[in-house]
Amino acid sequence: MRHMSDDHTHVQEFFGSRAADWDSRFPDDGPAYAAAVALMGLRAGDRVLDAGCGTGRALPPLRAAVGGTGVVVAADLTPAMLEAAVRAGRDADGQLLLADVTALPLRPESLDAVFAAGLIAHLPDPAGNLVELARVVRPGGTLALFHPIGRAALAARQGRQITADDLRAEHNLGPLLSGSGWDLTSYVDEDARFLALAVRRG
Ligand SMILES: C[S@@+](CC[C@H](N)C(=O)[O-])C[C@H]1O[C@@H](n2cnc3c(N)ncnc32)[C@H](O)[C@@H]1O
């Protein structure tokens, strides 16, 4: 079994080297993030976490959804990603936290929703880590697992095949979520996006 700090180091090395040109590699993704956030049903005044926020690409639409009275918190483990977020001015839309989403410095049920783009495949213990995300969300709150490209298109880009044990396949993700305090309510996997929405069980 890998030690937790090995996972941290791996994530920080992998994403640290990609942070500086992260946004310029995918310059056209903005509308897909906005469309995904729009489907979360956020309301003015809501409190939302962007888990594994990277350069904060989701922060402008999250802020627009919750308004000035809402709370937007954005957590990432990789300092270089948060530095790029600041350079892009995204700290204007949310509070950036250098934090591990597998052990969040947040109170139980303190949020209405969690948005997580491109995160789940990088978690060391997806079932346990989804329990941690459930801990900080109120019953009835929302989880959005998003990627601005579908599973098949992503696999093709990375030169690999999708296997039946893929974590994000609906037949795996549904049971994974329900064993972690979430009910899968919507699942879309098409070339232009992956979006799974779940509700925190009471
Ligand atoms: C594929 S990137 C996606 C970044 C951003 N959400 C986006 O859509 O552009 C995954 C991000 O998750 C972060 N990450 C991975 N594991 C993490 C953890 N345990 N806690 C916090 N952030 C983590 C990485 O540092 C990286 O910035």
Short mmCIF file of N, CA and C in Angstrom, two decimals, residues 74-156:
data_model
loop_
_atom_site.label_atom_id
_atom_site.label_comp_id
_atom_site.label_asym_id
_atom_site.label_seq_id
_atom_site.Cartn_x
_atom_site.Cartn_y
_atom_site.Cartn_z
N ALA A 74 -12.06 26.85 -3.08
CA ALA A 74 -11.40 26.06 -4.12
C ALA A 74 -10.15 25.43 -3.51
N ALA A 75 -10.11 24.10 -3.48
CA ALA A 75 -9.01 23.40 -2.82
C ALA A 75 -8.17 22.62 -3.83
N ASP A 76 -6.86 22.73 -3.68
CA ASP A 76 -5.96 21.93 -4.51
C ASP A 76 -4.69 21.65 -3.72
N LEU A 77 -4.10 20.51 -4.06
CA LEU A 77 -2.90 20.03 -3.37
C LEU A 77 -1.62 20.55 -4.00
N THR A 78 -1.72 21.09 -5.22
CA THR A 78 -0.52 21.45 -5.99
C THR A 78 -0.31 22.96 -5.96
N PRO A 79 0.72 23.43 -5.24
CA PRO A 79 0.92 24.88 -5.14
C PRO A 79 1.01 25.57 -6.50
N ALA A 80 1.66 24.95 -7.48
CA ALA A 80 1.82 25.62 -8.78
C ALA A 80 0.48 25.84 -9.46
N MET A 81 -0.47 24.96 -9.23
CA MET A 81 -1.81 25.15 -9.80
C MET A 81 -2.47 26.39 -9.17
N LEU A 82 -2.36 26.50 -7.85
CA LEU A 82 -2.98 27.66 -7.19
C LEU A 82 -2.27 28.95 -7.58
N GLU A 83 -0.96 28.89 -7.78
CA GLU A 83 -0.23 30.09 -8.23
C GLU A 83 -0.73 30.52 -9.61
N ALA A 84 -0.97 29.54 -10.48
CA ALA A 84 -1.50 29.86 -11.82
C ALA A 84 -2.91 30.43 -11.71
N ALA A 85 -3.67 29.92 -10.74
CA ALA A 85 -5.03 30.46 -10.52
C ALA A 85 -4.96 31.93 -10.13
N VAL A 86 -4.02 32.26 -9.27
CA VAL A 86 -3.87 33.66 -8.84
C VAL A 86 -3.44 34.52 -10.03
N ARG A 87 -2.48 34.03 -10.82
CA ARG A 87 -2.02 34.80 -11.99
C ARG A 87 -3.19 35.08 -12.95
N ALA A 88 -4.11 34.12 -13.03
CA ALA A 88 -5.27 34.29 -13.93
C ALA A 88 -6.37 35.13 -13.28
N GLY A 89 -6.15 35.56 -12.04
CA GLY A 89 -7.14 36.42 -11.38
C GLY A 89 -8.34 35.66 -10.83
N ARG A 90 -8.23 34.33 -10.76
CA ARG A 90 -9.40 33.53 -10.34
C ARG A 90 -9.65 33.62 -8.83
N ASP A 91 -8.66 34.11 -8.09
CA ASP A 91 -8.88 34.27 -6.65
C ASP A 91 -9.91 35.36 -6.37
N ALA A 92 -10.27 36.12 -7.39
CA ALA A 92 -11.33 37.11 -7.21
C ALA A 92 -12.69 36.43 -7.06
N ASP A 93 -12.80 35.21 -7.54
CA ASP A 93 -14.10 34.52 -7.53
C ASP A 93 -14.23 33.47 -6.44
N GLY A 94 -13.17 33.18 -5.71
CA GLY A 94 -13.28 32.16 -4.67
C GLY A 94 -12.05 32.17 -3.78
N GLN A 95 -12.22 31.55 -2.61
CA GLN A 95 -11.11 31.47 -1.66
C GLN A 95 -10.28 30.24 -1.99
N LEU A 96 -9.01 30.44 -2.34
CA LEU A 96 -8.14 29.33 -2.71
C LEU A 96 -7.52 28.72 -1.46
N LEU A 97 -7.56 27.39 -1.39
CA LEU A 97 -6.99 26.68 -0.25
C LEU A 97 -5.98 25.67 -0.73
N LEU A 98 -4.77 25.69 -0.18
CA LEU A 98 -3.81 24.61 -0.43
C LEU A 98 -4.22 23.50 0.53
N ALA A 99 -4.96 22.53 0.03
CA ALA A 99 -5.54 21.51 0.92
C ALA A 99 -5.77 20.22 0.16
N ASP A 100 -5.78 19.15 0.93
CA ASP A 100 -6.02 17.81 0.41
C ASP A 100 -7.51 17.52 0.51
N VAL A 101 -8.14 17.21 -0.61
CA VAL A 101 -9.59 16.97 -0.57
C VAL A 101 -9.93 15.64 0.11
N THR A 102 -8.91 14.83 0.41
CA THR A 102 -9.19 13.58 1.12
C THR A 102 -9.24 13.81 2.64
N ALA A 103 -8.91 15.02 3.08
CA ALA A 103 -8.97 15.36 4.51
C ALA A 103 -9.18 16.87 4.58
N LEU A 104 -10.41 17.29 4.35
CA LEU A 104 -10.69 18.71 4.16
C LEU A 104 -10.75 19.48 5.48
N PRO A 105 -10.22 20.69 5.49
CA PRO A 105 -10.31 21.51 6.70
C PRO A 105 -11.65 22.26 6.75
N LEU A 106 -12.73 21.49 6.61
CA LEU A 106 -14.08 22.08 6.58
C LEU A 106 -14.99 21.33 7.55
N ARG A 107 -15.95 22.05 8.11
CA ARG A 107 -16.86 21.43 9.08
C ARG A 107 -17.86 20.50 8.37
N PRO A 108 -18.39 19.51 9.12
CA PRO A 108 -19.41 18.63 8.54
C PRO A 108 -20.62 19.43 8.06
N GLU A 109 -21.14 19.04 6.90
CA GLU A 109 -22.37 19.62 6.34
C GLU A 109 -22.30 21.14 6.18
N SER A 110 -21.10 21.65 5.94
CA SER A 110 -20.94 23.10 5.82
C SER A 110 -21.14 23.61 4.40
N LEU A 111 -21.37 22.70 3.45
CA LEU A 111 -21.50 23.11 2.05
C LEU A 111 -22.83 22.63 1.46
N ASP A 112 -23.24 23.31 0.38
CA ASP A 112 -24.41 22.87 -0.39
C ASP A 112 -24.01 22.00 -1.57
N ALA A 113 -22.76 22.10 -2.01
CA ALA A 113 -22.39 21.39 -3.22
C ALA A 113 -20.87 21.29 -3.36
N VAL A 114 -20.46 20.25 -4.09
CA VAL A 114 -19.06 20.09 -4.48
C VAL A 114 -19.01 19.89 -5.99
N PHE A 115 -18.11 20.63 -6.63
CA PHE A 115 -17.83 20.46 -8.05
C PHE A 115 -16.42 19.88 -8.14
N ALA A 116 -16.24 18.84 -8.92
CA ALA A 116 -14.91 18.22 -9.03
C ALA A 116 -14.66 17.86 -10.49
N ALA A 117 -13.75 18.58 -11.12
CA ALA A 117 -13.44 18.34 -12.53
C ALA A 117 -12.10 17.62 -12.65
N GLY A 118 -12.11 16.50 -13.30
CA GLY A 118 -10.86 15.77 -13.55
C GLY A 118 -10.19 15.27 -12.29
N LEU A 119 -10.96 15.09 -11.24
CA LEU A 119 -10.35 14.75 -9.95
C LEU A 119 -10.38 13.26 -9.64
N ILE A 120 -11.49 12.61 -9.87
CA ILE A 120 -11.73 11.31 -9.24
C ILE A 120 -10.67 10.26 -9.63
N ALA A 121 -10.18 10.34 -10.86
CA ALA A 121 -9.18 9.35 -11.30
C ALA A 121 -7.87 9.49 -10.54
N HIS A 122 -7.68 10.63 -9.88
CA HIS A 122 -6.41 10.88 -9.18
C HIS A 122 -6.50 10.63 -7.68
N LEU A 123 -7.65 10.21 -7.20
CA LEU A 123 -7.81 10.00 -5.77
C LEU A 123 -7.22 8.66 -5.34
N PRO A 124 -6.56 8.62 -4.18
CA PRO A 124 -5.90 7.38 -3.76
C PRO A 124 -6.88 6.29 -3.31
N ASP A 125 -8.04 6.69 -2.80
CA ASP A 125 -9.03 5.74 -2.27
C ASP A 125 -10.41 6.31 -2.61
N PRO A 126 -10.87 6.14 -3.87
CA PRO A 126 -12.08 6.84 -4.31
C PRO A 126 -13.27 6.64 -3.37
N ALA A 127 -13.51 5.43 -2.89
CA ALA A 127 -14.67 5.21 -2.02
C ALA A 127 -14.53 6.02 -0.73
N GLY A 128 -13.40 5.91 -0.08
CA GLY A 128 -13.19 6.65 1.17
C GLY A 128 -13.16 8.14 0.93
N ASN A 129 -12.58 8.56 -0.17
CA ASN A 129 -12.47 9.99 -0.45
C ASN A 129 -13.82 10.61 -0.80
N LEU A 130 -14.71 9.82 -1.42
CA LEU A 130 -16.07 10.32 -1.68
C LEU A 130 -16.86 10.44 -0.38
N VAL A 131 -16.55 9.58 0.60
CA VAL A 131 -17.16 9.72 1.93
C VAL A 131 -16.75 11.06 2.55
N GLU A 132 -15.48 11.43 2.38
CA GLU A 132 -15.01 12.70 2.91
C GLU A 132 -15.74 13.88 2.24
N LEU A 133 -15.97 13.79 0.94
CA LEU A 133 -16.72 14.86 0.27
C LEU A 133 -18.17 14.88 0.79
N ALA A 134 -18.74 13.70 1.05
CA ALA A 134 -20.11 13.65 1.60
C ALA A 134 -20.15 14.26 3.00
N ARG A 135 -19.10 14.08 3.76
CA ARG A 135 -19.06 14.61 5.13
C ARG A 135 -19.30 16.12 5.15
N VAL A 136 -18.72 16.83 4.18
CA VAL A 136 -18.77 18.30 4.24
C VAL A 136 -20.00 18.89 3.54
N VAL A 137 -20.84 18.03 2.95
CA VAL A 137 -22.03 18.52 2.23
C VAL A 137 -23.29 18.17 3.03
N ARG A 138 -24.23 19.09 3.05
CA ARG A 138 -25.48 18.83 3.78
C ARG A 138 -26.30 17.77 3.05
N PRO A 139 -27.17 17.05 3.79
CA PRO A 139 -28.07 16.12 3.12
C PRO A 139 -28.89 16.86 2.06
N GLY A 140 -29.02 16.25 0.89
CA GLY A 140 -29.74 16.90 -0.20
C GLY A 140 -28.84 17.76 -1.08
N GLY A 141 -27.59 17.96 -0.65
CA GLY A 141 -26.63 18.74 -1.44
C GLY A 141 -26.13 17.94 -2.64
N THR A 142 -25.37 18.61 -3.48
CA THR A 142 -25.03 18.08 -4.80
C THR A 142 -23.54 17.82 -4.97
N LEU A 143 -23.24 16.76 -5.69
CA LEU A 143 -21.87 16.50 -6.15
C LEU A 143 -21.88 16.44 -7.67
N ALA A 144 -20.97 17.18 -8.31
CA ALA A 144 -20.82 17.11 -9.76
C ALA A 144 -19.42 16.60 -10.08
N LEU A 145 -19.36 15.46 -10.74
CA LEU A 145 -18.07 14.93 -11.23
C LEU A 145 -18.05 15.21 -12.72
N PHE A 146 -17.11 16.05 -13.13
CA PHE A 146 -17.13 16.59 -14.49
C PHE A 146 -15.80 16.37 -15.18
N HIS A 147 -15.84 16.26 -16.49
CA HIS A 147 -14.64 16.34 -17.31
C HIS A 147 -15.06 16.97 -18.63
N PRO A 148 -14.28 17.92 -19.17
CA PRO A 148 -14.72 18.60 -20.39
C PRO A 148 -14.53 17.76 -21.65
N ILE A 149 -14.36 16.49 -21.49
CA ILE A 149 -14.25 15.57 -22.63
C ILE A 149 -14.75 14.22 -22.09
N GLY A 150 -15.43 13.46 -22.95
CA GLY A 150 -15.99 12.18 -22.51
C GLY A 150 -14.92 11.11 -22.33
N ARG A 151 -15.33 9.98 -21.76
CA ARG A 151 -14.36 8.92 -21.45
C ARG A 151 -13.69 8.37 -22.71
N ALA A 152 -14.47 8.14 -23.76
CA ALA A 152 -13.89 7.54 -24.97
C ALA A 152 -12.91 8.52 -25.63
N ALA A 153 -13.31 9.78 -25.72
CA ALA A 153 -12.44 10.77 -26.36
C ALA A 153 -11.17 10.98 -25.54
N LEU A 154 -11.30 10.94 -24.22
CA LEU A 154 -10.11 11.11 -23.37
C LEU A 154 -9.16 9.92 -23.54
N ALA A 155 -9.73 8.72 -23.57
CA ALA A 155 -8.90 7.53 -23.74
C ALA A 155 -8.17 7.59 -25.08
N ALA A 156 -8.87 8.03 -26.14
CA ALA A 156 -8.25 8.13 -27.46
C ALA A 156 -7.12 9.15 -27.43
#
